Tab-separated table of C-alpha atoms and ligand atoms in Angstrom:
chain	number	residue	atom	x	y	z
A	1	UNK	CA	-33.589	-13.107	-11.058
A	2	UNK	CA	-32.416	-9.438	-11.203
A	3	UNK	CA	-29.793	-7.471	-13.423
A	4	UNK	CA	-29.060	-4.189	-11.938
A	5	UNK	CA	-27.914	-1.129	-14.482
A	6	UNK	CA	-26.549	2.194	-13.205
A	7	UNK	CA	-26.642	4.759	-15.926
A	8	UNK	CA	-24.978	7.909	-15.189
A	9	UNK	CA	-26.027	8.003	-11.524
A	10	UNK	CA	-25.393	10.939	-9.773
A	11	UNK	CA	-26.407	12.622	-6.390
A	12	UNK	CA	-25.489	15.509	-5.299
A	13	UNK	CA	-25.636	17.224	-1.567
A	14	UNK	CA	-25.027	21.185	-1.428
A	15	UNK	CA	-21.813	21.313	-3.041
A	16	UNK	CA	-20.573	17.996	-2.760
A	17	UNK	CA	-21.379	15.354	-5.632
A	18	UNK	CA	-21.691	12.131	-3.547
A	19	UNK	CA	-21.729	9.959	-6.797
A	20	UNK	CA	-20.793	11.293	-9.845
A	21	UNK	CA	-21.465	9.680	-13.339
A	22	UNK	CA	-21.261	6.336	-12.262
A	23	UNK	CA	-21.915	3.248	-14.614
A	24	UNK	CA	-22.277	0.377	-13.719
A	25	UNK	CA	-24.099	-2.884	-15.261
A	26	UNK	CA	-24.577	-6.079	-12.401
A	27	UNK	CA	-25.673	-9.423	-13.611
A	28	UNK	CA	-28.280	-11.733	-12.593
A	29	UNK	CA	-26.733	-13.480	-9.224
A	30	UNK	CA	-23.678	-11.505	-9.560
A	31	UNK	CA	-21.687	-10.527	-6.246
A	32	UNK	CA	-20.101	-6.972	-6.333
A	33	UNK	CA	-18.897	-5.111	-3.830
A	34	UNK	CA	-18.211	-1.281	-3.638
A	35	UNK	CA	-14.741	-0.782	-2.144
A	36	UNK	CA	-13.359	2.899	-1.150
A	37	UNK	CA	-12.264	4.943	1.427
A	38	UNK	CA	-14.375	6.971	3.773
A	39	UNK	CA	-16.878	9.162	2.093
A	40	UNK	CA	-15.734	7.989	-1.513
A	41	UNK	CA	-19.733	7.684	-1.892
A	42	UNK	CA	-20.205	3.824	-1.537
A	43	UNK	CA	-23.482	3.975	1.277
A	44	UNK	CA	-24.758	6.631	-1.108
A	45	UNK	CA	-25.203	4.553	-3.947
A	46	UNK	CA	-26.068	1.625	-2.062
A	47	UNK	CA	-29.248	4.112	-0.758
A	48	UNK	CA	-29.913	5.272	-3.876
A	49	UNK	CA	-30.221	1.324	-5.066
A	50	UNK	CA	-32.495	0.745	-1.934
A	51	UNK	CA	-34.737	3.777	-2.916
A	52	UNK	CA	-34.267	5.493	0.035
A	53	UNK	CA	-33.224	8.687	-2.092
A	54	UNK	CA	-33.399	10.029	-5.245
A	55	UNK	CA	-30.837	10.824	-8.107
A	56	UNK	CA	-30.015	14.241	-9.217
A	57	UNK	CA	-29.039	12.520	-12.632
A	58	UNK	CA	-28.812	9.356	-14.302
A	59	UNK	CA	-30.967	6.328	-13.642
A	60	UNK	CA	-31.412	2.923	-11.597
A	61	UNK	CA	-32.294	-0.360	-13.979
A	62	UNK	CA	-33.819	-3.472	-12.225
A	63	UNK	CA	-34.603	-6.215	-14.960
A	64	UNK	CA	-34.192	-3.309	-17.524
A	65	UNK	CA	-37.784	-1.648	-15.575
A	66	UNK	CA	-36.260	2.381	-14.205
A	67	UNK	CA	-36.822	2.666	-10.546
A	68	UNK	CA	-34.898	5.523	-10.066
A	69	UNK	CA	-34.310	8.997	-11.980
A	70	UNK	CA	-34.793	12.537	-11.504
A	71	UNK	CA	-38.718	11.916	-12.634
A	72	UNK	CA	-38.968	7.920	-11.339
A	73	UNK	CA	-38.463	7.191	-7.649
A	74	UNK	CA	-40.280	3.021	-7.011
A	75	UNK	CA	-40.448	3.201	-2.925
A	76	UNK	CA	-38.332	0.866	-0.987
A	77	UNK	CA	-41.147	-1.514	-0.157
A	78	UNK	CA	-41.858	-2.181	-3.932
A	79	UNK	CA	-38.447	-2.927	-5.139
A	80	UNK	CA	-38.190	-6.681	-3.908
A	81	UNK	CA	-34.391	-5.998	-2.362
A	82	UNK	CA	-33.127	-6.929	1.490
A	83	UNK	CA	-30.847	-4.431	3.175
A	84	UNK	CA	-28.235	-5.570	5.959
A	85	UNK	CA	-26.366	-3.383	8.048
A	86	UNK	CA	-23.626	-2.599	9.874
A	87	UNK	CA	-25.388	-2.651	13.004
A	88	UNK	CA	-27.733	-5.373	12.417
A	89	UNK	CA	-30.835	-3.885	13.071
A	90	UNK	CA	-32.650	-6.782	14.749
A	91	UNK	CA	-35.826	-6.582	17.191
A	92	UNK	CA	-34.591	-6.531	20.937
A	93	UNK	CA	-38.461	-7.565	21.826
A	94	UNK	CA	-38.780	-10.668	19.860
A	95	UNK	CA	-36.540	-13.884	19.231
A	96	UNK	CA	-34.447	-15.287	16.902
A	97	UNK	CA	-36.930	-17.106	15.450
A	98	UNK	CA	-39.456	-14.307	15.408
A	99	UNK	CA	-37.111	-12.449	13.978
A	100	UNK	CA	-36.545	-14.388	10.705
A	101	UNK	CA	-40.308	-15.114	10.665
A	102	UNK	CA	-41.557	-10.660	11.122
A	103	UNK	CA	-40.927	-10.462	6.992
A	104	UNK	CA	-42.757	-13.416	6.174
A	105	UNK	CA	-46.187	-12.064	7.729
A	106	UNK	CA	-47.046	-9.665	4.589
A	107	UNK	CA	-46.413	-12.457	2.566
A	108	UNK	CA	-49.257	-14.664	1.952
A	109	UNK	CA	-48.593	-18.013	3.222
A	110	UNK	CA	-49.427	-20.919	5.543
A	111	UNK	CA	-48.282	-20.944	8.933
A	112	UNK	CA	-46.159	-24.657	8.237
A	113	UNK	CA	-45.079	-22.738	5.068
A	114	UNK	CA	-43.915	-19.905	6.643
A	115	UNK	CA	-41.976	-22.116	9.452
A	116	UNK	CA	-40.320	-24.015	7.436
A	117	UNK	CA	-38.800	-21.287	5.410
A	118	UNK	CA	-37.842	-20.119	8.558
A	119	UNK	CA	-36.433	-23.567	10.063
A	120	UNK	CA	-34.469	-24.196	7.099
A	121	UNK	CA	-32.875	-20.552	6.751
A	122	UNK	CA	-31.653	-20.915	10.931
A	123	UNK	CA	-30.624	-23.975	9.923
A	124	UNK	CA	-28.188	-22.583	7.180
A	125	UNK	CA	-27.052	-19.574	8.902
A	126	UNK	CA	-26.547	-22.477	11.849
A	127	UNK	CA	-28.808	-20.619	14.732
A	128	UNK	CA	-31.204	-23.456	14.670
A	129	UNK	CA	-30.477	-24.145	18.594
A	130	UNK	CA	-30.713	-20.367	19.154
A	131	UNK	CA	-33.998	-19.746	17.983
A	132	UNK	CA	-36.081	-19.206	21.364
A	133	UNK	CA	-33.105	-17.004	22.446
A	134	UNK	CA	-33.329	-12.863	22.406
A	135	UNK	CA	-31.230	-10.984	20.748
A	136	UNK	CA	-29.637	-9.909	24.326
A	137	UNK	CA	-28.509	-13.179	24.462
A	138	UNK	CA	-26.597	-13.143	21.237
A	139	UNK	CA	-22.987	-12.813	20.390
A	140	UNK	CA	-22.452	-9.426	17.768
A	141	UNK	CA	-21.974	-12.521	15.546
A	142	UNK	CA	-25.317	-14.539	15.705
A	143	UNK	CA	-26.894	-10.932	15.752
A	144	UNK	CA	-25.639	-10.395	12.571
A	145	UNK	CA	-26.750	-14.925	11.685
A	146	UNK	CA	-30.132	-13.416	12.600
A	147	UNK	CA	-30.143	-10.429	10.574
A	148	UNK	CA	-28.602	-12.510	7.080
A	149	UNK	CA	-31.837	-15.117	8.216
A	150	UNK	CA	-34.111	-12.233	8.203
A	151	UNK	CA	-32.963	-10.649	4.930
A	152	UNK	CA	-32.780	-13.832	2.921
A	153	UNK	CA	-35.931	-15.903	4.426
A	154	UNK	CA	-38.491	-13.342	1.939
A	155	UNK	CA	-36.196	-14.086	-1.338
A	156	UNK	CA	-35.476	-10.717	-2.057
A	157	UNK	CA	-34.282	-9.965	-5.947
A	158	UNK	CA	-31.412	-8.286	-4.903
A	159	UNK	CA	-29.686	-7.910	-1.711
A	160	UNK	CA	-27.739	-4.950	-0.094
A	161	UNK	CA	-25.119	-5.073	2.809
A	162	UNK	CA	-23.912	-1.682	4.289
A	163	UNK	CA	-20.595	-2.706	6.069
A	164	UNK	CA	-22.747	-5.777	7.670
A	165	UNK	CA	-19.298	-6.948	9.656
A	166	UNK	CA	-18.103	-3.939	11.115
A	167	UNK	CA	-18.943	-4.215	14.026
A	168	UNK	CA	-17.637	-7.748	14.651
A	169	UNK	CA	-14.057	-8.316	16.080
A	170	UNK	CA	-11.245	-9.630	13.553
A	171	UNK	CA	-11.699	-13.443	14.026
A	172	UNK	CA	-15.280	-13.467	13.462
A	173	UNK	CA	-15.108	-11.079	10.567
A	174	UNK	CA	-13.250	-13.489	8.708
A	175	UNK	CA	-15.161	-16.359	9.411
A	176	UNK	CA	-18.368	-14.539	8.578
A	177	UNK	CA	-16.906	-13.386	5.304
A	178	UNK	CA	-16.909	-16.866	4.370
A	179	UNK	CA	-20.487	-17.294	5.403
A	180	UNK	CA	-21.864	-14.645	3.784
A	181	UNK	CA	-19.855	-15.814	0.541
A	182	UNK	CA	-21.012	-19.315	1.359
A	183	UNK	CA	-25.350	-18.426	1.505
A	184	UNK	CA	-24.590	-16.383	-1.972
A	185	UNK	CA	-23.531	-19.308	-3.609
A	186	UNK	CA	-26.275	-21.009	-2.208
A	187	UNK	CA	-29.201	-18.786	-3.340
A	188	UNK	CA	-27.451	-16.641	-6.026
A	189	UNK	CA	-28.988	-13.709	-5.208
A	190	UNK	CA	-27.898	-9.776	-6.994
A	191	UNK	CA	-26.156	-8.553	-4.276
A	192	UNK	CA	-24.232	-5.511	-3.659
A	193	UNK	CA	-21.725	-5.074	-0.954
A	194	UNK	CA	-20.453	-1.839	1.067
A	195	UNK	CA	-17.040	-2.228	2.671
A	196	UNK	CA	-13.740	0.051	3.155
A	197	UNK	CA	-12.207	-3.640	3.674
A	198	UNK	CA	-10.163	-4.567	0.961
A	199	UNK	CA	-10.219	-8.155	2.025
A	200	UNK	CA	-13.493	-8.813	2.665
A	201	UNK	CA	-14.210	-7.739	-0.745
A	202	UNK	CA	-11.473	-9.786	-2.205
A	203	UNK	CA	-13.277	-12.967	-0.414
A	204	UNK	CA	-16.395	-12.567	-1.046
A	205	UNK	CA	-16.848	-10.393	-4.299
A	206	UNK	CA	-16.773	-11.969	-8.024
A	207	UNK	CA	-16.624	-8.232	-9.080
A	208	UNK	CA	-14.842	-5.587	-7.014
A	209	UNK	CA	-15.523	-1.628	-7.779
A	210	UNK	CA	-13.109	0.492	-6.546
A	211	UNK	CA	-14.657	4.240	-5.770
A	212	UNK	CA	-12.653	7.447	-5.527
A	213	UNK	CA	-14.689	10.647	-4.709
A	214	UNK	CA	-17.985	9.439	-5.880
A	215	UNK	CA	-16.735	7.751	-9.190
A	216	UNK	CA	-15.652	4.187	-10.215
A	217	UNK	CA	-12.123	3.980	-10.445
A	218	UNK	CA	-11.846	0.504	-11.563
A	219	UNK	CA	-14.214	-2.651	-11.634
A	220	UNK	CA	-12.496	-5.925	-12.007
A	221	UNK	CA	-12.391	-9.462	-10.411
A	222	UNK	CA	-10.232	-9.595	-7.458
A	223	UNK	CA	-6.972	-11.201	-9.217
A	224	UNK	CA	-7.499	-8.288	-11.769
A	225	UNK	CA	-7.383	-5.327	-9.421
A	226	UNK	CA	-4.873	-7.018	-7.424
A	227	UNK	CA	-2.543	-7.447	-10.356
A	228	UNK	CA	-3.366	-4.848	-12.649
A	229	UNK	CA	-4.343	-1.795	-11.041
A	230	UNK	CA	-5.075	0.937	-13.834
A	231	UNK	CA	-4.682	3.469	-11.882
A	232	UNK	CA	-1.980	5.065	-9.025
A	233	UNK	CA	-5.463	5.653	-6.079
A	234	UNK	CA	-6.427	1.384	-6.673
A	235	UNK	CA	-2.559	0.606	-6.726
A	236	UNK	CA	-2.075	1.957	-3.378
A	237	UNK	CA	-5.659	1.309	-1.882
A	238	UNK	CA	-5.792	-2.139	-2.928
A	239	UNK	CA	-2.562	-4.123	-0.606
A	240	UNK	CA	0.404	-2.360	-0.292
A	241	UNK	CA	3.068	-1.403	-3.060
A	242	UNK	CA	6.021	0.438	-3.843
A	243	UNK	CA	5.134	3.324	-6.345
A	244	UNK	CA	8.282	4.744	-8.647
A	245	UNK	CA	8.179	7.206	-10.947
A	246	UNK	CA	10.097	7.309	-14.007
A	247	UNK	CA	9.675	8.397	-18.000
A	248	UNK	CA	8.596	5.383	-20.192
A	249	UNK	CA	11.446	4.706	-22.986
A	250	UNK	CA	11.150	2.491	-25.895
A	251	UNK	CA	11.268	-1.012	-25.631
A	252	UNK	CA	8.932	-1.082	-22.101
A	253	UNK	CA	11.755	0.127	-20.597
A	254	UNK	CA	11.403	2.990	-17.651
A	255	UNK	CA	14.353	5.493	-16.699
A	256	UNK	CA	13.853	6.231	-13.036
A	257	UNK	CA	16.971	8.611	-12.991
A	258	UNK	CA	20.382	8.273	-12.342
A	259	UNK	CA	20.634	6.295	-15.374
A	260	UNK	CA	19.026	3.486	-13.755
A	261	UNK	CA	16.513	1.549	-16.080
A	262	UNK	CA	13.572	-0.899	-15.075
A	263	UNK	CA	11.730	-3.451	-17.706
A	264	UNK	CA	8.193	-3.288	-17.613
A	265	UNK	CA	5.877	-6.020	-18.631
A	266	UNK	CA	3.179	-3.731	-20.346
A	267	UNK	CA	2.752	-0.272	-21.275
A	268	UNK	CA	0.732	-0.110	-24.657
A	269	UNK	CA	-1.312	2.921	-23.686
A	270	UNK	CA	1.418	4.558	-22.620
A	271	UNK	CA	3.468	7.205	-25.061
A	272	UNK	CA	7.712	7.052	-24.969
A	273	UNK	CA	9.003	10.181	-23.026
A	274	UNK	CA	5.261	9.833	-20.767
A	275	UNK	CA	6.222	10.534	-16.720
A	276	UNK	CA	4.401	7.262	-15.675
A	277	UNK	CA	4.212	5.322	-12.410
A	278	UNK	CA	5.126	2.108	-11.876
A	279	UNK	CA	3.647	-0.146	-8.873
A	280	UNK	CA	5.183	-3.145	-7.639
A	281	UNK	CA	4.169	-5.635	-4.947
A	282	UNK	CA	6.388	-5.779	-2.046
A	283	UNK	CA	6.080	-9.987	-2.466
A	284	UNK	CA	6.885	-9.655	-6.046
A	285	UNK	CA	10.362	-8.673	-5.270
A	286	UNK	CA	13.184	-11.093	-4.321
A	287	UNK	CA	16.011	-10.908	-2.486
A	288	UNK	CA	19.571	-12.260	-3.189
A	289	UNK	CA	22.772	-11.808	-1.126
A	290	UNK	CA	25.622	-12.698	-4.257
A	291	UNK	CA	28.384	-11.011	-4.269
A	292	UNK	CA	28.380	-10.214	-7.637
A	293	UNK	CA	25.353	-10.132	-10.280
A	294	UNK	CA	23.351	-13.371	-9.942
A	295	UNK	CA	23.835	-14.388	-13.725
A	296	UNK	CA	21.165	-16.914	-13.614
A	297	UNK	CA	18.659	-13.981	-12.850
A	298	UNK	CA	19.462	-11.686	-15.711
A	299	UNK	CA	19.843	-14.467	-18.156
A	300	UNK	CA	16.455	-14.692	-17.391
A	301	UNK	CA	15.491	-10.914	-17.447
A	302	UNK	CA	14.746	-10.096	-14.367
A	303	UNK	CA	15.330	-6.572	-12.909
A	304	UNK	CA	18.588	-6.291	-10.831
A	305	UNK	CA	18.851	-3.665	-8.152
A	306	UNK	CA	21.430	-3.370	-5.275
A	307	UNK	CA	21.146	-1.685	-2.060
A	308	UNK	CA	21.349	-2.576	1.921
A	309	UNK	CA	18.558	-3.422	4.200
A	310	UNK	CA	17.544	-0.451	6.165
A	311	UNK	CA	14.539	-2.401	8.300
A	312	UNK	CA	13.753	-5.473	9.031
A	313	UNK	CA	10.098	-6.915	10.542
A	314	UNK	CA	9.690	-10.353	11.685
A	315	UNK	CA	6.026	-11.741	11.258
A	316	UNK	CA	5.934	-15.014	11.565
A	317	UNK	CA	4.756	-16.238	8.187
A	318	UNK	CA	6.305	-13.564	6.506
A	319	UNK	CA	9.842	-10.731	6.629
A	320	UNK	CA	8.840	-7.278	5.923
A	321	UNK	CA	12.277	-5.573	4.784
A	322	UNK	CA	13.377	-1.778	3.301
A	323	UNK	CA	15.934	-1.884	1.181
A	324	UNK	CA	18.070	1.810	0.218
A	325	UNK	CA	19.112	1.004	-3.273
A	326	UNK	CA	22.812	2.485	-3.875
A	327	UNK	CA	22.928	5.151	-6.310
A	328	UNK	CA	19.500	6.482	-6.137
A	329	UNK	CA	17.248	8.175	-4.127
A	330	UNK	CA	14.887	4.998	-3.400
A	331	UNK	CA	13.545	2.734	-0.881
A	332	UNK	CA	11.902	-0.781	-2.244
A	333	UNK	CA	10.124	-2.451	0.384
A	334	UNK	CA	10.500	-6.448	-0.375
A	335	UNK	CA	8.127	-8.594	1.817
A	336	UNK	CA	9.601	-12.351	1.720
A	337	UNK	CA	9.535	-15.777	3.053
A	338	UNK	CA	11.309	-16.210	6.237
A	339	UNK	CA	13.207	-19.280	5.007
A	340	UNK	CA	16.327	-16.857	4.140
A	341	UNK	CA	16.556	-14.097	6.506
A	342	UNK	CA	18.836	-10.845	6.226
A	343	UNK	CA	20.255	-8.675	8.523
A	344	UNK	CA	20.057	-5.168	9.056
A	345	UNK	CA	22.319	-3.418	6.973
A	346	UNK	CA	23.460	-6.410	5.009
A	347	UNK	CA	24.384	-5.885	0.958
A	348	UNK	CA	21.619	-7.733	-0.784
A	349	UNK	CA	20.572	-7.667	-4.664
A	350	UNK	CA	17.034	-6.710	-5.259
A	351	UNK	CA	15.274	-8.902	-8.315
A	352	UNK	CA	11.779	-8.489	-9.712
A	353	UNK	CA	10.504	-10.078	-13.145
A	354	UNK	CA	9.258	-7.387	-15.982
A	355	UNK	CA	6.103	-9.063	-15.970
A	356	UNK	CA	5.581	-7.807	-12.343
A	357	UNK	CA	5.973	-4.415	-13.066
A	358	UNK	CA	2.648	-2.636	-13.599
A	359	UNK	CA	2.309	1.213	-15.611
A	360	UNK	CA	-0.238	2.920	-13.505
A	361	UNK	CA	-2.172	5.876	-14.804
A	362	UNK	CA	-2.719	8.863	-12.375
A	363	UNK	CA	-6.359	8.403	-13.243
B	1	ATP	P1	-18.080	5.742	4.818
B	1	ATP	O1	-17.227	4.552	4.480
B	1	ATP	O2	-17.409	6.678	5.756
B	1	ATP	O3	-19.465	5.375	5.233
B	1	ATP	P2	-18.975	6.318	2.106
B	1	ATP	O4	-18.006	5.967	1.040
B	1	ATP	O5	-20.095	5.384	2.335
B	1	ATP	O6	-18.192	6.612	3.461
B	1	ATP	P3	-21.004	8.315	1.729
B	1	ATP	O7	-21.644	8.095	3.066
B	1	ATP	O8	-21.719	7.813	0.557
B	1	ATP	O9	-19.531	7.764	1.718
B	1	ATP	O10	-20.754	9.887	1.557
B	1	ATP	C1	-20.221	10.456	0.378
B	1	ATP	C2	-20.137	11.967	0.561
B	1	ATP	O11	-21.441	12.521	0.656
B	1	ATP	C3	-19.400	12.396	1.831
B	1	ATP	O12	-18.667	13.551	1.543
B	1	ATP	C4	-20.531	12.690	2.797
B	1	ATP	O13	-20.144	13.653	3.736
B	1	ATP	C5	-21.616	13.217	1.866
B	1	ATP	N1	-22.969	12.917	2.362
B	1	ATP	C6	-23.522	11.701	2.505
B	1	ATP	N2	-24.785	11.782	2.965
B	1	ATP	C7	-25.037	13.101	3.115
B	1	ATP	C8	-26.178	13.858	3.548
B	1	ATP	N3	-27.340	13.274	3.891
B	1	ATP	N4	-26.068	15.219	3.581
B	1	ATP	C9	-24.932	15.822	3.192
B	1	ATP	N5	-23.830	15.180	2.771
B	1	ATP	C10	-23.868	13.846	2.726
C-alpha cells in the first residue's frame, strides 16, 4: 500500500532545471506513466523517486512519511520500491531462477517459502520452463520476464520502470505492454512508468503525465489527453493532428481568415477576439465527394470545408489523405476508412463535427 506525493520537486544540474515545480499526487495501486520527449526530465524524476539523488527543492511523500527534500534524503535500500530498466539489468552468472530468487535472500524466510514465491512469480511472467536457463540463452524478451520476476517476487511498495521495453523489437513491445499491464492488475502495485512512447503509455497507464522541459504539462487518463489536450506541446505530442490558428468569436465560433469560420465545441476559458489554436484529429474529419453542399451534414452542424486531395497513402486498414482547402492557405490532413477511396486531385468536401474541435492553449 503506497500513495506517492510530489510537492514542488525540483532538481537542478548547472544551469539546466531537470524538473521544475512539479506536483504530482499518485494513489495507492495507481499506474502512471511519465510521457515526454527526450530530456523533458522524465528518468530524472523517476531517480529522484528511487533515491538515487536529491532535490534542490520541493519534497518526495511515500504514505504521507518525506523521503526526499533538500534536508531528507531515505537511501534507496530503505524505501521498499523495485526499479526496472531499459536494459534489464539481470545477472549473466546465475539463472533464471536464481535470478528471481538473489532479492529474496535479505529477506527472512524459509527456503520452501522463498521457492515458492519464486515458482509462482515464473509461473506468471510464464518462464517457468526457462528457469535452469542463463540469461545468454534468453530472448531480449524473457530477459526483460526475468527482470519483471525479479522486481515483483520481494513485493516492493512501489515500482519504477525506466523505458523497460526499449530495447525489444516492435512485436514484442506490444505484447509485453500487455503483460506488464496484465501483472499490475494482478498485484496493484504504485507504479510509475518512463516512456517517450505514447502508446505504451496509453495501454498500460490509468494516469498519463505529459512532461515538457522538466514540468507537467498535463495529467489525465488516456481518453482525456487524447481528446482534450489543454495545451498546443500534448496536442501535437500525443497522435497526430492538424493545428489551425484562428481568433475565437462569439458563439464558439473561430475565424481562421479569409472569412472562413469553424464551430468549436468548447472554449469557456477562452476570451472573444483571443488568437487561439484549434487541434483536430486527422480521423475526426470526413470526407464527402457531393457536388454541392451535403445538406444532411449541415442540418446537422457539422463543419463544411472544400478543397482537392493533394496526397494520398494507402495503409491497409486505413487512407492517409491531404486535402488543399480552396480559398485559404490550408492543408487538413483527413485519415479515413478505406471503404471509399479518393483520388489524387479529386474535389471532395471536408466535414468535422463542432464537438471535435478542441481550443488548445499555448501553455
Ligand atoms: P530521455 O528520454 O532522453 O532519457 P528524459 O526525459 O528522461 O530524457 P532526463 O534524463 O531526465 O530526461 O534529463 C533532463 C535534463 O537534465 C536533460 O537536459 C539532461 O541533459 C539533464 N541531465 C540529466 N542528468 C544529468 C546529469 N547527471 N548531469 C547534467 N545534466 C543532466
Amino acid at each position: 500500500m503506497a500513495t506517492v506525493s510530489l510537492k514542488g520537486l525540483t532538481k537542478r544540474f548547472a544551469e539546466t532545471a531537470a524538473v521544475n515545480d512539479l506536483n504530482l499526487e499518485i494513489e495507492d495501486g495507481e499506474f502512471v506513466s511519465l510521457l515526454g520527449p527526450s530530456g523533458c526530465g522524465k528518468t530524472t524524476t523517476l531517480r529522484l523517486v528511487a533515491g538515487f539523488i536529491q532535490p534542490d527543492g520541493g519534497e518526495i511523500r511515500v504514505n504521507q512519511e518525506v523521503i526526499s527534500s533538500p534536508s531528507v534524503l531515505v537511501p534507496p535500500e530503505r524505501r521498499n520500491m523495485s526499479m526496472i530498466f531499459q536494459s534489464y539489468a539481470v545477472w549473466p552468472h546465475m539463472t533464471v531462477f536464481q535470478n528471481v530468487s538473489y532479492g529474496l535472500k535479505f529477506k527472512k524466510l524459509s527456503s520452501g517459502e522463498s521457492e515458492r514465491k519464486v515458482e509462482r512469480l515464473l509461473q506468471l511472467v510464464h518462464l517457468e520452463t526457462l528457469k535452469d536457463r542463463y540469461p545468454t540463452e534468453l530472448s531480449g524478451g524473457q530477459q526483460q520476464r526475468v527482470a519483471l520476476a525479479r522486481a515483483l517476487v520481494v513485493e516492493p511498495q512501489i515500482l519504477l520502470l525506466d523505458e523497460p521495453l526499449s530495447n525489444l523489437d516492435a512485436n514484442l513491445r506490444e505484447e509485453m505492454r500487455f503483460e506488464i499491464r496484465r501483472l499490475h492488475d494482478e498485484f496493484k502495485i504504485t507504479s510509475i512508468y518512463v516512456t517517450h512512447d505514447q502508446s505504451e503509455a496509453m495501454v498500460i497507464a490509468d494516469r498519463i503525465c505529459v512532461m515538457n522541459q522538466g514540468r507537467l504539462e498535463q495529467v489525465g487518463r488516456p481518453e482525456e489527453i487524447y481528446e482534450r489536450p489543454k495545451t498546443r506541446f500534448v496536442a501535437e505530442f500525443i497522435g497526430k493532428t492538424n493545428l489551425l490558428s484562428g481568433t475565437l468569436e462569439e458563439g464558439k465560433r473561430i475565424s481562421l481568415g479569409n472569412g472562413l469560420m469553424l464551430r468549436v465545441g468548447s472554449g469557456e476559458n477562452f476570451r472573444n477576439g483571443e488568437k487561439v489554436w484549434v487541434s483536430i484529429r486527422p480521423h475526426d474529419l470526413q470526407l464527402d465527394r457531393e457536388e454541392s453542399e451535403p445538406e444532411g451534414y449541415v442540418k446537422m452542424g457539422f463543419n463544411l470545408f472544400y478543397g482537392a486531395i493533394s496526397r494520398r497513402i494507402y495503409f491497409g486498414e486505413s487512407i492517409d489523405y491531404l486535402v488543399e482547402l480552396s480559398g485559404i492557405d490550408l492543408v487538413l490532413r483527413v485519415i479515413t476508412p478505406p471503404i471509399k477511396k479518393y483520388d489524387l486531385g479529386q474535389k471532395v468536401w471536408v466535414l468535422v463535427e463542432p464537438q471535435r474541435c478542441v481550443i488548445v492553449g499555448e501553455r
